[in-house]
CSV table of C-alpha atoms in Angstrom, one decimal:
chain,number,residue,atom,x,y,z
A,1259,UNK,CA,-6.6,-12.9,18.8
A,1260,UNK,CA,-6.1,-10.3,16.5
A,1261,UNK,CA,-4.6,-7.7,18.3
A,1262,UNK,CA,-3.8,-5.9,15.3
A,1263,UNK,CA,-6.8,-5.7,13.6
A,1264,UNK,CA,-8.1,-4.1,16.8
A,1265,UNK,CA,-6.1,-0.8,16.5
A,1266,UNK,CA,-7.5,-1.5,13.0
A,1267,UNK,CA,-11.1,-0.9,13.5
A,1268,UNK,CA,-10.3,1.2,16.5
A,1269,UNK,CA,-8.3,3.3,14.1
A,1270,UNK,CA,-11.0,3.5,10.9
A,1271,UNK,CA,-13.7,4.2,13.4
A,1272,UNK,CA,-12.4,7.7,14.7
A,1273,UNK,CA,-11.9,8.5,11.2
A,1274,UNK,CA,-15.3,7.4,10.2
A,1275,UNK,CA,-16.6,9.4,13.8
A,1276,UNK,CA,-14.6,13.2,12.8
A,1277,UNK,CA,-15.5,12.4,8.8
A,1278,UNK,CA,-19.4,12.9,9.9
A,1279,UNK,CA,-18.7,15.4,13.0
A,1280,UNK,CA,-16.7,17.5,11.1
A,1281,UNK,CA,-19.7,17.5,8.7
A,1282,UNK,CA,-22.5,18.1,10.7
A,1283,UNK,CA,-24.1,14.8,11.4
A,1284,UNK,CA,-25.5,14.1,14.5
A,1285,UNK,CA,-24.1,10.5,15.9
A,1286,UNK,CA,-26.6,8.5,17.8
A,1287,UNK,CA,-26.8,5.1,19.5
A,1288,UNK,CA,-30.4,3.7,19.0
A,1289,UNK,CA,-31.5,0.4,20.7
A,1290,UNK,CA,-30.2,-3.0,19.3
A,1291,UNK,CA,-33.2,-4.9,21.3
A,1292,UNK,CA,-36.7,-3.6,19.1
A,1293,UNK,CA,-39.7,-5.0,20.5
A,1294,UNK,CA,-40.7,-4.9,16.7
A,1295,UNK,CA,-39.1,-4.8,13.0
A,1296,UNK,CA,-39.3,-3.9,10.0
A,1297,UNK,CA,-40.6,-7.5,7.8
A,1298,UNK,CA,-38.3,-8.6,5.4
A,1299,UNK,CA,-39.0,-11.7,4.4
A,1300,UNK,CA,-35.1,-12.3,3.4
A,1301,UNK,CA,-33.2,-11.4,6.8
A,1302,UNK,CA,-33.5,-14.3,9.5
A,1303,UNK,CA,-33.6,-12.7,13.1
A,1304,UNK,CA,-32.9,-13.7,16.4
A,1305,UNK,CA,-35.6,-13.7,19.1
A,1306,UNK,CA,-36.0,-13.3,22.5
A,1307,UNK,CA,-37.6,-12.6,25.4
A,1308,UNK,CA,-37.7,-10.0,28.2
A,1309,UNK,CA,-38.8,-10.7,31.1
A,1310,UNK,CA,-41.1,-9.0,33.8
A,1311,UNK,CA,-42.1,-11.9,36.8
A,1312,UNK,CA,-45.0,-9.6,37.6
A,1313,UNK,CA,-46.3,-7.2,34.6
A,1314,UNK,CA,-46.2,-9.8,32.0
A,1315,UNK,CA,-43.3,-11.2,29.3
A,1316,UNK,CA,-42.9,-10.0,25.9
A,1317,UNK,CA,-41.0,-11.2,22.9
A,1318,UNK,CA,-38.1,-8.9,21.9
A,1319,UNK,CA,-35.7,-8.7,18.4
A,1320,UNK,CA,-32.2,-8.2,17.8
A,1321,UNK,CA,-32.0,-5.7,14.7
A,1322,UNK,CA,-30.8,-6.8,12.0
A,1323,UNK,CA,-30.3,-2.9,10.7
A,1324,UNK,CA,-30.8,0.4,12.9
A,1325,UNK,CA,-32.7,1.6,10.7
A,1326,UNK,CA,-36.7,1.2,12.1
A,1327,UNK,CA,-35.0,4.0,14.6
A,1328,UNK,CA,-32.5,6.2,13.0
A,1329,UNK,CA,-36.0,6.5,10.4
A,1330,UNK,CA,-37.8,8.0,13.3
A,1331,UNK,CA,-35.3,10.1,14.1
A,1332,UNK,CA,-35.0,11.6,10.5
A,1333,UNK,CA,-38.7,12.0,10.7
A,1334,UNK,CA,-39.4,14.2,14.4
A,1335,UNK,CA,-35.9,16.6,12.7
A,1336,UNK,CA,-32.7,15.1,14.0
A,1337,UNK,CA,-31.2,16.3,10.5
A,1338,UNK,CA,-28.3,13.9,8.9
A,1339,UNK,CA,-27.1,11.5,11.3
A,1340,UNK,CA,-25.0,8.8,11.3
A,1341,UNK,CA,-24.7,5.6,13.6
A,1342,UNK,CA,-22.1,2.7,13.9
A,1343,UNK,CA,-24.3,-0.3,15.7
A,1344,UNK,CA,-23.9,-3.8,15.7
A,1345,UNK,CA,-26.6,-5.4,13.6
A,1346,UNK,CA,-27.8,-9.6,14.2
A,1347,UNK,CA,-29.0,-11.7,11.2
A,1348,UNK,CA,-29.9,-15.5,11.7
A,1349,UNK,CA,-29.3,-18.4,9.4
A,1350,UNK,CA,-26.2,-17.3,7.3
A,1351,UNK,CA,-22.3,-19.1,7.2
A,1352,UNK,CA,-20.2,-18.4,9.2
A,1353,UNK,CA,-16.8,-17.0,8.3
A,1354,UNK,CA,-15.8,-15.9,4.9
A,1355,UNK,CA,-18.0,-12.8,4.5
A,1356,UNK,CA,-20.6,-13.9,7.4
A,1357,UNK,CA,-20.7,-13.4,11.2
A,1358,UNK,CA,-24.5,-13.5,13.0
A,1359,UNK,CA,-23.3,-10.6,14.9
A,1360,UNK,CA,-21.8,-8.4,13.0
A,1361,UNK,CA,-21.5,-3.9,12.6
A,1362,UNK,CA,-23.0,-1.8,10.4
A,1363,UNK,CA,-22.4,2.3,9.7
A,1364,UNK,CA,-25.7,4.2,8.8
A,1365,UNK,CA,-25.5,7.5,7.5
A,1366,UNK,CA,-28.8,9.8,6.4
A,1367,UNK,CA,-28.2,12.8,4.9
A,1368,UNK,CA,-31.4,15.5,4.3
A,1369,UNK,CA,-31.7,16.6,1.2
A,1370,UNK,CA,-29.8,14.1,-1.2
A,1371,UNK,CA,-30.8,11.3,-3.3
A,1372,UNK,CA,-29.1,7.9,-3.7
A,1373,UNK,CA,-26.6,9.7,-6.4
A,1374,UNK,CA,-25.9,12.1,-4.1
A,1375,UNK,CA,-24.5,9.5,-1.2
A,1376,UNK,CA,-22.7,7.7,-4.4
A,1377,UNK,CA,-19.9,10.9,-4.2
A,1378,UNK,CA,-20.4,11.1,-0.3
A,1379,UNK,CA,-19.8,6.8,0.2
A,1380,UNK,CA,-16.5,7.3,-2.5
A,1381,UNK,CA,-15.0,10.9,-0.2
A,1382,UNK,CA,-15.4,8.7,2.9
A,1383,UNK,CA,-13.5,6.4,2.1
A,1384,UNK,CA,-10.8,7.5,0.3
A,1385,UNK,CA,-10.8,10.2,3.2
A,1386,UNK,CA,-11.3,7.1,6.2
A,1387,UNK,CA,-8.9,5.0,4.7
A,1388,UNK,CA,-6.5,2.9,6.6
A,1389,UNK,CA,-2.5,4.1,5.1
A,1390,UNK,CA,-2.7,0.2,4.4
A,1391,UNK,CA,-5.4,-0.1,2.1
A,1392,UNK,CA,-4.8,-1.7,-1.3
A,1393,UNK,CA,-5.1,0.9,-4.6
A,1394,UNK,CA,-8.0,-0.6,-6.0
A,1395,UNK,CA,-10.0,0.3,-3.1
A,1396,UNK,CA,-9.8,3.8,-3.7
A,1397,UNK,CA,-10.2,3.9,-7.2
A,1398,UNK,CA,-13.5,5.9,-8.7
A,1399,UNK,CA,-16.2,4.4,-8.7
A,1400,UNK,CA,-17.3,1.6,-11.5
A,1401,UNK,CA,-21.1,3.1,-11.9
A,1402,UNK,CA,-22.8,0.4,-13.3
A,1403,UNK,CA,-26.9,-0.1,-13.4
A,1404,UNK,CA,-28.4,-3.7,-12.5
A,1405,UNK,CA,-30.0,-3.4,-16.3
A,1406,UNK,CA,-26.8,-3.1,-18.3
A,1407,UNK,CA,-24.9,-5.5,-16.2
A,1408,UNK,CA,-27.1,-8.3,-16.7
A,1409,UNK,CA,-26.5,-7.5,-20.8
A,1410,UNK,CA,-23.1,-7.0,-20.2
A,1411,UNK,CA,-21.9,-10.3,-18.4
A,1412,UNK,CA,-25.4,-12.6,-18.5
A,1413,UNK,CA,-26.6,-11.4,-22.2
A,1414,UNK,CA,-30.3,-10.6,-20.9
A,1415,UNK,CA,-32.0,-7.5,-21.3
A,1416,UNK,CA,-34.6,-7.6,-18.5
A,1417,UNK,CA,-36.5,-4.3,-19.6
A,1418,UNK,CA,-37.8,-7.3,-22.1
A,1419,UNK,CA,-38.1,-9.9,-19.5
A,1420,UNK,CA,-40.6,-8.5,-16.8
A,1421,UNK,CA,-43.2,-11.7,-17.3
A,1422,UNK,CA,-41.2,-14.4,-14.7
A,1423,UNK,CA,-42.1,-16.9,-17.1
A,1424,UNK,CA,-40.0,-14.9,-19.7
A,1425,UNK,CA,-36.9,-14.4,-17.5
A,1426,UNK,CA,-37.2,-17.9,-16.4
A,1427,UNK,CA,-36.9,-19.1,-20.5
A,1428,UNK,CA,-33.8,-17.0,-20.9
A,1429,UNK,CA,-32.7,-17.8,-17.2
A,1430,UNK,CA,-32.6,-22.1,-18.7
A,1431,UNK,CA,-31.1,-21.3,-22.2
A,1432,UNK,CA,-28.5,-19.6,-20.3
A,1433,UNK,CA,-28.0,-23.3,-18.6
A,1434,UNK,CA,-29.3,-22.7,-15.2
A,1435,UNK,CA,-31.5,-25.9,-14.2
A,1436,UNK,CA,-34.6,-24.0,-12.0
A,1437,UNK,CA,-37.0,-27.0,-10.7
A,1438,UNK,CA,-40.3,-25.2,-11.0
A,1439,UNK,CA,-42.4,-22.3,-11.7
A,1440,UNK,CA,-41.1,-18.9,-9.4
A,1441,UNK,CA,-41.4,-15.0,-8.6
A,1442,UNK,CA,-39.4,-13.4,-11.2
A,1443,UNK,CA,-36.9,-12.0,-8.4
A,1444,UNK,CA,-35.6,-15.5,-7.3
A,1445,UNK,CA,-34.8,-16.3,-11.3
A,1446,UNK,CA,-33.6,-12.6,-11.6
A,1447,UNK,CA,-31.1,-13.7,-8.3
A,1448,UNK,CA,-30.1,-16.9,-10.1
A,1449,UNK,CA,-29.3,-15.1,-13.2
A,1450,UNK,CA,-27.5,-12.3,-11.5
A,1451,UNK,CA,-25.6,-14.3,-8.4
A,1452,UNK,CA,-24.4,-16.8,-11.7
A,1453,UNK,CA,-23.1,-14.0,-14.3
A,1454,UNK,CA,-23.3,-10.6,-12.7
A,1455,UNK,CA,-21.8,-11.2,-8.9
A,1456,UNK,CA,-18.9,-13.3,-9.9
A,1457,UNK,CA,-17.9,-11.0,-13.2
A,1458,UNK,CA,-17.5,-7.7,-11.7
A,1459,UNK,CA,-14.6,-6.4,-11.6
A,1460,UNK,CA,-12.2,-6.4,-8.7
A,1461,UNK,CA,-9.6,-3.7,-9.1
A,1462,UNK,CA,-12.0,-1.5,-8.4
A,1463,UNK,CA,-15.1,-1.0,-6.1
A,1464,UNK,CA,-18.6,-1.1,-8.5
A,1465,UNK,CA,-21.7,0.3,-7.3
A,1466,UNK,CA,-24.6,-1.2,-9.3
A,1467,UNK,CA,-28.1,0.6,-8.8
A,1468,UNK,CA,-31.0,0.8,-10.1
A,1469,UNK,CA,-32.2,-2.8,-9.0
A,1470,UNK,CA,-35.6,-4.8,-10.6
A,1471,UNK,CA,-38.7,-3.3,-8.5
A,1472,UNK,CA,-39.9,-6.5,-8.1
A,1473,UNK,CA,-36.9,-7.0,-5.5
A,1474,UNK,CA,-39.5,-5.1,-2.7
A,1475,UNK,CA,-37.9,-2.4,-0.4
A,1476,UNK,CA,-38.5,0.6,1.2
A,1477,UNK,CA,-36.1,2.2,-1.5
A,1478,UNK,CA,-38.5,4.4,-4.1
A,1479,UNK,CA,-39.4,3.1,-7.1
A,1480,UNK,CA,-38.8,4.9,-10.8
A,1481,UNK,CA,-40.3,2.2,-14.0
A,1482,UNK,CA,-39.5,-0.9,-13.8
A,1483,UNK,CA,-36.5,-0.4,-11.3
A,1484,UNK,CA,-35.7,0.7,-7.6
A,1485,UNK,CA,-34.0,4.2,-6.6
A,1486,UNK,CA,-30.9,2.1,-4.6
A,1487,UNK,CA,-27.0,0.7,-5.5
A,1488,UNK,CA,-25.7,-1.6,-3.6
A,1489,UNK,CA,-21.4,-1.7,-3.6
A,1490,UNK,CA,-18.4,-3.9,-4.4
A,1491,UNK,CA,-14.9,-3.8,-3.3
A,1492,UNK,CA,-12.9,-6.5,-4.5
A,1493,UNK,CA,-16.0,-8.6,-5.6
A,1494,UNK,CA,-17.9,-8.3,-1.7
A,1495,UNK,CA,-21.1,-7.1,-1.3
A,1496,UNK,CA,-20.2,-3.5,0.8
A,1497,UNK,CA,-22.7,-1.5,1.2
A,1498,UNK,CA,-26.0,-0.1,0.3
A,1499,UNK,CA,-28.3,2.8,-0.1
A,1500,UNK,CA,-31.7,4.0,-0.7
A,1501,UNK,CA,-33.4,7.3,-1.8
A,1502,UNK,CA,-35.8,6.4,1.3
A,1503,UNK,CA,-39.6,5.3,0.3
A,1504,UNK,CA,-41.9,8.9,2.1
A,1505,UNK,CA,-45.4,7.7,0.7
A,1506,UNK,CA,-47.4,5.8,3.7
A,1507,UNK,CA,-49.6,3.9,1.8
A,1508,UNK,CA,-46.6,2.5,-0.7
A,1509,UNK,CA,-45.2,1.9,2.8
A,1510,UNK,CA,-48.1,-0.2,4.2
A,1511,UNK,CA,-48.4,-2.4,0.8
A,1512,UNK,CA,-45.0,-3.9,1.2
A,1513,UNK,CA,-45.4,-4.3,5.1
A,1514,UNK,CA,-48.1,-6.5,3.7
A,1515,UNK,CA,-46.8,-8.3,1.2
A,1516,UNK,CA,-43.3,-8.7,2.7
A,1517,UNK,CA,-44.9,-9.8,5.9
A,1518,UNK,CA,-46.6,-12.7,3.9
A,1519,UNK,CA,-44.1,-13.6,2.5
A,1520,UNK,CA,-42.1,-13.7,5.5
A,1521,UNK,CA,-45.0,-16.1,7.2
A,1522,UNK,CA,-44.9,-18.4,3.8
A,1523,UNK,CA,-40.9,-18.9,4.7
A,1524,UNK,CA,-40.7,-18.9,8.7
A,1525,UNK,CA,-43.9,-20.5,9.2
A,1526,UNK,CA,-43.2,-24.6,9.9
A,1527,UNK,CA,-39.1,-24.1,10.4
A,1528,UNK,CA,-39.0,-22.5,13.6
A,1529,UNK,CA,-37.8,-19.4,12.4
A,1530,UNK,CA,-37.9,-16.3,14.3
A,1531,UNK,CA,-41.3,-14.2,12.8
A,1532,UNK,CA,-40.9,-11.0,14.1
A,1533,UNK,CA,-43.7,-9.0,15.2
A,1534,UNK,CA,-44.5,-5.7,12.6
A,1535,UNK,CA,-45.8,-2.7,13.2
A,1536,UNK,CA,-47.7,-0.6,10.6
A,1537,UNK,CA,-47.7,2.1,12.5
A,1538,UNK,CA,-44.1,3.4,11.2
A,1539,UNK,CA,-45.5,3.8,7.8
A,1540,UNK,CA,-46.8,6.9,9.4
A,1541,UNK,CA,-43.2,7.8,10.2
A,1542,UNK,CA,-41.7,7.1,7.1
A,1543,UNK,CA,-44.6,9.8,5.7
A,1544,UNK,CA,-43.0,12.6,7.5
A,1545,UNK,CA,-39.5,11.6,7.0
A,1546,UNK,CA,-37.6,14.3,5.0
A,1547,UNK,CA,-36.4,14.0,1.1
A,1548,UNK,CA,-33.0,11.4,2.2
A,1549,UNK,CA,-31.0,9.0,1.1
A,1550,UNK,CA,-29.1,6.3,3.6
A,1551,UNK,CA,-26.2,4.4,3.5
A,1552,UNK,CA,-25.3,1.4,4.9
A,1553,UNK,CA,-21.8,0.3,5.2
A,1554,UNK,CA,-20.8,-3.2,6.7
A,1555,UNK,CA,-17.8,-2.3,8.7
A,1556,UNK,CA,-16.8,-6.0,9.0
A,1557,UNK,CA,-16.2,-5.7,5.4
A,1558,UNK,CA,-14.8,-2.6,4.5
A,1559,UNK,CA,-12.2,-3.7,6.9
A,1560,UNK,CA,-11.5,-6.6,5.2
A,1561,UNK,CA,-11.0,-4.9,2.1
A,1562,UNK,CA,-9.1,-2.4,3.4
A,1563,UNK,CA,-6.0,-5.1,5.5
A,1564,UNK,CA,-6.9,-7.6,2.9
A,1565,UNK,CA,-8.5,-10.1,4.6
A,1566,UNK,CA,-10.1,-13.1,3.0
A,1567,UNK,CA,-11.9,-14.3,5.9
A,1568,UNK,CA,-14.3,-11.8,8.6
A,1569,UNK,CA,-13.1,-13.9,11.0
A,1570,UNK,CA,-9.8,-12.5,10.4
A,1571,UNK,CA,-10.8,-9.0,11.8
A,1572,UNK,CA,-12.9,-10.0,14.5
A,1573,UNK,CA,-11.7,-10.5,17.6
A,1574,UNK,CA,-14.1,-13.2,18.9
A,1575,UNK,CA,-15.4,-14.6,15.7
A,1576,UNK,CA,-19.2,-16.3,16.6
A,1577,UNK,CA,-17.7,-20.0,14.3
A,1578,UNK,CA,-14.7,-20.6,16.5
A,1579,UNK,CA,-16.9,-19.2,19.9
A,1580,UNK,CA,-19.4,-22.1,19.2
A,1581,UNK,CA,-16.9,-24.4,17.4
A,1582,UNK,CA,-17.5,-24.8,14.4
B,1141,UNK,CA,-33.0,-35.7,-2.1
B,1142,UNK,CA,-31.4,-32.9,0.3
B,1143,UNK,CA,-31.9,-29.6,0.4
B,1144,UNK,CA,-29.1,-27.6,-1.3
B,1145,UNK,CA,-28.5,-25.8,1.7
B,1146,UNK,CA,-27.6,-29.3,3.6
B,1147,UNK,CA,-24.7,-30.2,1.0
B,1148,UNK,CA,-21.5,-30.0,3.6
B,1149,UNK,CA,-17.6,-30.5,2.0
B,1150,UNK,CA,-17.9,-34.1,1.2
B,1151,UNK,CA,-21.5,-34.5,0.9
B,1152,UNK,CA,-22.2,-37.2,-2.4
B,1153,UNK,CA,-24.3,-36.8,-5.3
B,1154,UNK,CA,-25.7,-37.6,-8.2
B,1155,UNK,CA,-25.9,-35.5,-11.2
B,1156,UNK,CA,-26.8,-36.4,-14.8
B,1157,UNK,CA,-26.1,-40.7,-13.4
B,1158,UNK,CA,-22.8,-40.0,-12.4
B,1159,UNK,CA,-21.1,-39.4,-8.3
B,1160,UNK,CA,-20.0,-35.8,-7.4
B,1161,UNK,CA,-18.3,-34.8,-3.9
B,1162,UNK,CA,-18.8,-31.4,-3.3
B,1163,UNK,CA,-15.7,-29.9,-1.8
B,1164,UNK,CA,-16.1,-26.3,-1.9
B,1165,UNK,CA,-19.2,-24.8,-0.1
B,1166,UNK,CA,-20.1,-21.4,0.4
B,1167,UNK,CA,-23.9,-19.7,1.0
B,1168,UNK,CA,-24.9,-16.4,-0.7
B,1169,UNK,CA,-27.1,-14.3,-0.2
B,1170,UNK,CA,-28.0,-11.7,-2.8
B,1171,UNK,CA,-28.7,-7.7,-0.9
B,1172,UNK,CA,-32.7,-8.7,-0.4
B,1173,UNK,CA,-32.9,-11.9,-1.9
B,1174,UNK,CA,-32.9,-15.4,-0.6
B,1175,UNK,CA,-30.3,-17.6,-0.4
B,1176,UNK,CA,-28.0,-19.5,-2.7
B,1177,UNK,CA,-25.4,-22.1,-2.6
B,1178,UNK,CA,-22.4,-21.8,-4.5
B,1179,UNK,CA,-20.9,-25.1,-4.9
B,1180,UNK,CA,-17.5,-26.8,-6.7
B,1181,UNK,CA,-18.2,-30.3,-7.2
B,1182,UNK,CA,-15.7,-32.9,-8.6
B,1183,UNK,CA,-16.5,-36.1,-9.8
B,1184,UNK,CA,-13.9,-39.0,-8.0
B,1185,UNK,CA,-13.7,-40.7,-10.8
B,1186,UNK,CA,-13.3,-38.9,-14.1
B,1187,UNK,CA,-11.9,-35.7,-11.8
B,1188,UNK,CA,-14.4,-33.7,-13.7
B,1189,UNK,CA,-15.2,-30.2,-12.1
B,1190,UNK,CA,-18.6,-28.5,-12.2
B,1191,UNK,CA,-19.4,-25.2,-10.6
B,1192,UNK,CA,-22.8,-24.1,-9.2
B,1193,UNK,CA,-25.2,-21.7,-7.5
B,1194,UNK,CA,-28.4,-22.7,-6.6
B,1195,UNK,CA,-31.1,-21.8,-3.5
B,1196,UNK,CA,-30.6,-23.4,-1.4
B,1197,UNK,CA,-33.9,-24.3,-1.0
B,1198,UNK,CA,-33.6,-26.8,-4.2
B,1199,UNK,CA,-33.8,-30.1,-3.7
B,1200,UNK,CA,-30.9,-32.3,-5.3
B,1201,UNK,CA,-30.3,-35.5,-5.3
B,1202,UNK,CA,-27.3,-37.0,-2.8
B,1203,UNK,CA,-26.6,-40.7,-2.9
B,1204,UNK,CA,-26.4,-43.2,-0.2
B,1205,UNK,CA,-22.7,-43.9,0.7
B,1206,UNK,CA,-21.1,-45.6,3.3
B,1207,UNK,CA,-18.1,-43.9,5.5
B,1208,UNK,CA,-16.2,-47.0,6.2
B,1209,UNK,CA,-11.6,-47.4,7.1
B,1210,UNK,CA,-9.3,-47.5,4.9
B,1211,UNK,CA,-5.4,-47.9,5.5
B,1212,UNK,CA,-3.1,-45.9,3.4
B,1213,UNK,CA,-0.4,-48.2,2.7
B,1214,UNK,CA,2.0,-46.1,-0.2
B,1215,UNK,CA,1.5,-44.9,-3.7
B,1216,UNK,CA,2.7,-45.9,-7.1
B,1217,UNK,CA,2.6,-42.5,-8.4
B,1218,UNK,CA,-0.8,-43.1,-10.2
B,1219,UNK,CA,-2.6,-44.9,-7.5
B,1220,UNK,CA,-3.3,-44.8,-3.4
B,1221,UNK,CA,-2.9,-47.7,-2.4
B,1222,UNK,CA,-5.6,-48.3,0.7
B,1223,UNK,CA,-6.4,-51.0,2.6
B,1224,UNK,CA,-10.2,-52.0,4.1
B,1225,UNK,CA,-9.3,-52.4,7.9
B,1226,UNK,CA,-12.2,-54.1,7.8
B,1227,UNK,CA,-12.3,-56.7,5.3
B,1228,UNK,CA,-8.1,-56.6,4.2
B,1229,UNK,CA,-9.8,-55.5,0.6
B,1230,UNK,CA,-7.2,-53.5,-1.3
B,1231,UNK,CA,-7.9,-50.8,-3.4
B,1232,UNK,CA,-6.1,-48.3,-6.0
B,1233,UNK,CA,-7.2,-44.9,-5.9
B,1234,UNK,CA,-5.9,-42.2,-8.8
B,1235,UNK,CA,-3.7,-40.0,-7.5
B,1236,UNK,CA,-5.2,-37.5,-10.2
B,1237,UNK,CA,-8.3,-37.1,-8.4
B,1238,UNK,CA,-6.9,-36.3,-5.4
B,1239,UNK,CA,-4.4,-33.9,-5.8
B,1240,UNK,CA,-1.7,-33.1,-3.2
B,1241,UNK,CA,-3.2,-35.4,-0.3
B,1242,UNK,CA,0.1,-37.5,-0.6
B,1243,UNK,CA,1.8,-34.8,0.6
B,1244,UNK,CA,-1.2,-35.1,3.6
B,1245,UNK,CA,-1.6,-39.2,4.4
B,1246,UNK,CA,0.8,-40.7,6.1
B,1247,UNK,CA,2.1,-43.9,5.7
B,1248,UNK,CA,0.5,-46.6,7.8
B,1249,UNK,CA,-2.3,-44.3,8.9
B,1250,UNK,CA,-5.7,-45.1,8.9
B,1251,UNK,CA,-8.1,-42.4,6.6
B,1252,UNK,CA,-12.1,-42.5,6.9
B,1253,UNK,CA,-13.7,-42.8,3.5
B,1254,UNK,CA,-16.8,-41.9,1.6
B,1255,UNK,CA,-16.7,-44.7,-0.6
B,1256,UNK,CA,-20.3,-45.7,-3.2
B,1257,UNK,CA,-21.0,-48.7,-5.4
B,1258,UNK,CA,-17.2,-50.3,-4.4
B,1259,UNK,CA,-15.1,-46.8,-5.0
B,1260,UNK,CA,-13.7,-44.7,-3.6
B,1261,UNK,CA,-15.5,-40.9,-3.8
B,1262,UNK,CA,-13.4,-38.9,-0.8
B,1263,UNK,CA,-10.8,-39.5,1.7
B,1264,UNK,CA,-11.2,-37.8,4.8
B,1265,UNK,CA,-8.3,-35.8,6.0
B,1266,UNK,CA,-8.5,-34.4,9.6
B,1267,UNK,CA,-8.4,-30.4,9.7
B,1268,UNK,CA,-5.1,-31.3,11.9
B,1269,UNK,CA,-2.6,-33.4,11.9
B,1270,UNK,CA,1.4,-33.7,13.7
B,1271,UNK,CA,3.9,-34.1,11.1
B,1272,UNK,CA,7.3,-35.6,12.0
B,1273,UNK,CA,9.6,-32.4,10.9
B,1274,UNK,CA,12.0,-34.5,8.2
B,1275,UNK,CA,14.1,-31.7,7.1
B,1276,UNK,CA,14.8,-28.3,8.5
B,1277,UNK,CA,16.6,-25.4,6.9
B,1278,UNK,CA,18.9,-23.7,8.7
B,1279,UNK,CA,17.8,-20.4,9.9
B,1280,UNK,CA,19.8,-16.8,8.7
B,1281,UNK,CA,20.9,-15.4,12.1
B,1282,UNK,CA,19.4,-11.7,11.8
B,1283,UNK,CA,17.3,-12.4,9.0
B,1284,UNK,CA,13.8,-11.1,10.4
B,1285,UNK,CA,12.2,-10.0,7.5
B,1286,UNK,CA,9.8,-12.4,6.7
B,1287,UNK,CA,8.6,-12.4,10.7
B,1288,UNK,CA,11.5,-14.9,12.0
B,1289,UNK,CA,10.3,-17.9,10.1
B,1290,UNK,CA,11.8,-21.1,7.3
B,1291,UNK,CA,10.6,-23.8,5.6
B,1292,UNK,CA,10.9,-27.6,7.1
B,1293,UNK,CA,9.6,-30.8,4.7
B,1294,UNK,CA,7.1,-33.0,7.0
B,1295,UNK,CA,7.8,-37.3,6.2
B,1296,UNK,CA,5.3,-36.8,3.9
B,1297,UNK,CA,6.9,-34.3,1.7
B,1298,UNK,CA,5.0,-31.3,2.5
B,1299,UNK,CA,6.2,-28.2,2.7
B,1300,UNK,CA,5.6,-25.5,5.2
B,1301,UNK,CA,6.9,-22.1,6.9
B,1302,UNK,CA,7.4,-22.5,10.3
B,1303,UNK,CA,9.3,-20.1,13.0
B,1304,UNK,CA,12.9,-20.7,13.1
B,1305,UNK,CA,13.3,-22.9,16.4
B,1306,UNK,CA,11.4,-25.6,15.0
B,1307,UNK,CA,14.9,-28.4,14.8
B,1308,UNK,CA,14.8,-31.3,12.7
B,1309,UNK,CA,12.8,-34.6,14.4
B,1310,UNK,CA,10.2,-31.9,15.9
B,1311,UNK,CA,6.9,-32.8,16.1
B,1312,UNK,CA,4.7,-29.5,14.6
B,1313,UNK,CA,0.8,-29.5,14.2
B,1314,UNK,CA,-0.2,-28.4,10.6
B,1315,UNK,CA,-3.3,-27.1,9.4
B,1316,UNK,CA,-4.0,-29.6,6.3
B,1317,UNK,CA,-6.4,-27.5,4.7
B,1318,UNK,CA,-4.4,-24.0,4.2
B,1319,UNK,CA,-1.1,-26.3,5.3
B,1320,UNK,CA,-0.3,-24.0,7.4
B,1321,UNK,CA,1.9,-24.3,10.9
B,1322,UNK,CA,-0.2,-24.5,13.8
B,1323,UNK,CA,1.8,-25.2,17.3
B,1324,UNK,CA,5.1,-27.3,18.1
B,1325,UNK,CA,4.2,-31.0,19.7
B,1326,UNK,CA,6.2,-31.9,22.2
B,1327,UNK,CA,6.4,-35.4,22.7
C-alpha cells in the first residue's frame, strides 16, 4: 500500500477544492448509483439491483461520470459547480492507465465556452500542482485541432475525406489493415490511434480540439467538427471538455442513435444494457450556456508524481484485489 | 481465428505466414471511440518486431501451439540448449531472440515452452522467481541517499537493487518482468 501516494492525493484534492471554492464554484455531491444513464455505446457499464422485497426491485447502474446529475443541477439554476466523484467503467484493461473504479473531477462553468475552459484548466493545473510535479506538466498547453494533428502526423486531411470509403482508402494507403466496411469514426480512430496519439508531444501538455462530428456526443457541432477538446499530458489522455449541447431535438436524436448502437454492440455478449430516459433532453434544453470539463484525477496524480502505472497511485488497485 | 481483444502476452499468431509471439499488449480506448488493442509482436525465428494497433473486435489468425516442458541445460553464448522432459529431445534456441533470458533462467530448471512445428516460440518464465545471491557488495555505512540499498548479483548473473541487509548466500524473490527485488526468502 502506497501511503505516500495517498498523501499526494489528499493534498491535490485539498488544493483543487480551494481553487474552485475561492472562485465561487459550489462543490456538489451527486449519486454514483443511478436508475438510468446517458447512452454511450463505447463506455461499458456496471449494473446492480436495488431490492425491495415487498414493492418490487429495479436495475440500477453505477455512473460512468457524474454528468447526468450535474447537468440536472445546472438546468435548475445551480450556477457553476464542481464535483470529485467516483466513476465506474467496465470491460477496460486493468492497470497501466485504467482502473474500473476511478475518480473524476468535473467542473462546469456557466457562461463559458470550451475555449474559456482551456485557460481555466491550464491555470487550475498550475495553481493546484503538487511540489513534486515535473516542469513538463506545467508548460503552456499546445493547442492543436484534430484536423491539423491528422495532417501533421498522418498526412491526411479529414476535411477532404468525409466519405467513409475515401477515409478507408486513405487508412489502407497508410498501411492499416481494415477487415471490411466500417463506420467513418472507426476508421478515423484507427488512423488517430496509430499515428496521432503515438506522436503528440510528451514534453508539454497537448490540447487536441475540435473532434470530428461523426464521433457523437453531447458537445455542440460546428461544421464538420464538435466543440470539444481532450487534454494529453505526457502522452496520457487526462481531460475531456465540451461546449454543452442544449438543443432538445439534437439531444433526442443522439439518444435514439446512440442507444441503437449500444444495443447492437451489447445484445449478444452479456454486457450491461442500461436503461436510458430521453426526458433528460428536456433538462438539457434548460441548460445555461456552459462548458464542462472532466479530469481523471488518478491520471493527473500519475503525471504529477511521474508514476508509470495507475496502480502506483491507488491504495487498493482493482487488479491486485482480484489477483490479476 | 481469434478476436484481437483475446490476444495476451505469449499468444502465438500467424502473420503473412510467419509465426509471431505477442510480447506486449495494451488496451487503448480513444476518447468516445471503440476499444483498440496495441500489440508488440516478435518473430521468434527472425527476431523481427511488429507494432500493430487494431480494433479489439478485429479477427486475427492464431496458430495451434503446444505447451511443453523443457529443461534448460546451459547456453553456449549463442544458443540456449533445452531438453524436452518427456521425450529427452534436445533443442537449440537462438539467444538473440530471447534477450536477457540468460539472466533469468536457472541451469537445470524446467520451463513451460510454447512450441509450433517443432520450434520453441516462447519460454515462459514465472513472474516471481527465487534466486541465490552469488555476490553482494558491502553496503557503505551511513549511505542512505539511495534509500539504503545496494546491488547484488544472482547465481544467473542478474544484478538487482536490494536493501542493505541482504547478504551473499541468501535467497531473494525477484519480479522477473521489472527485475526488481520483492523480498528475502528464508530457507
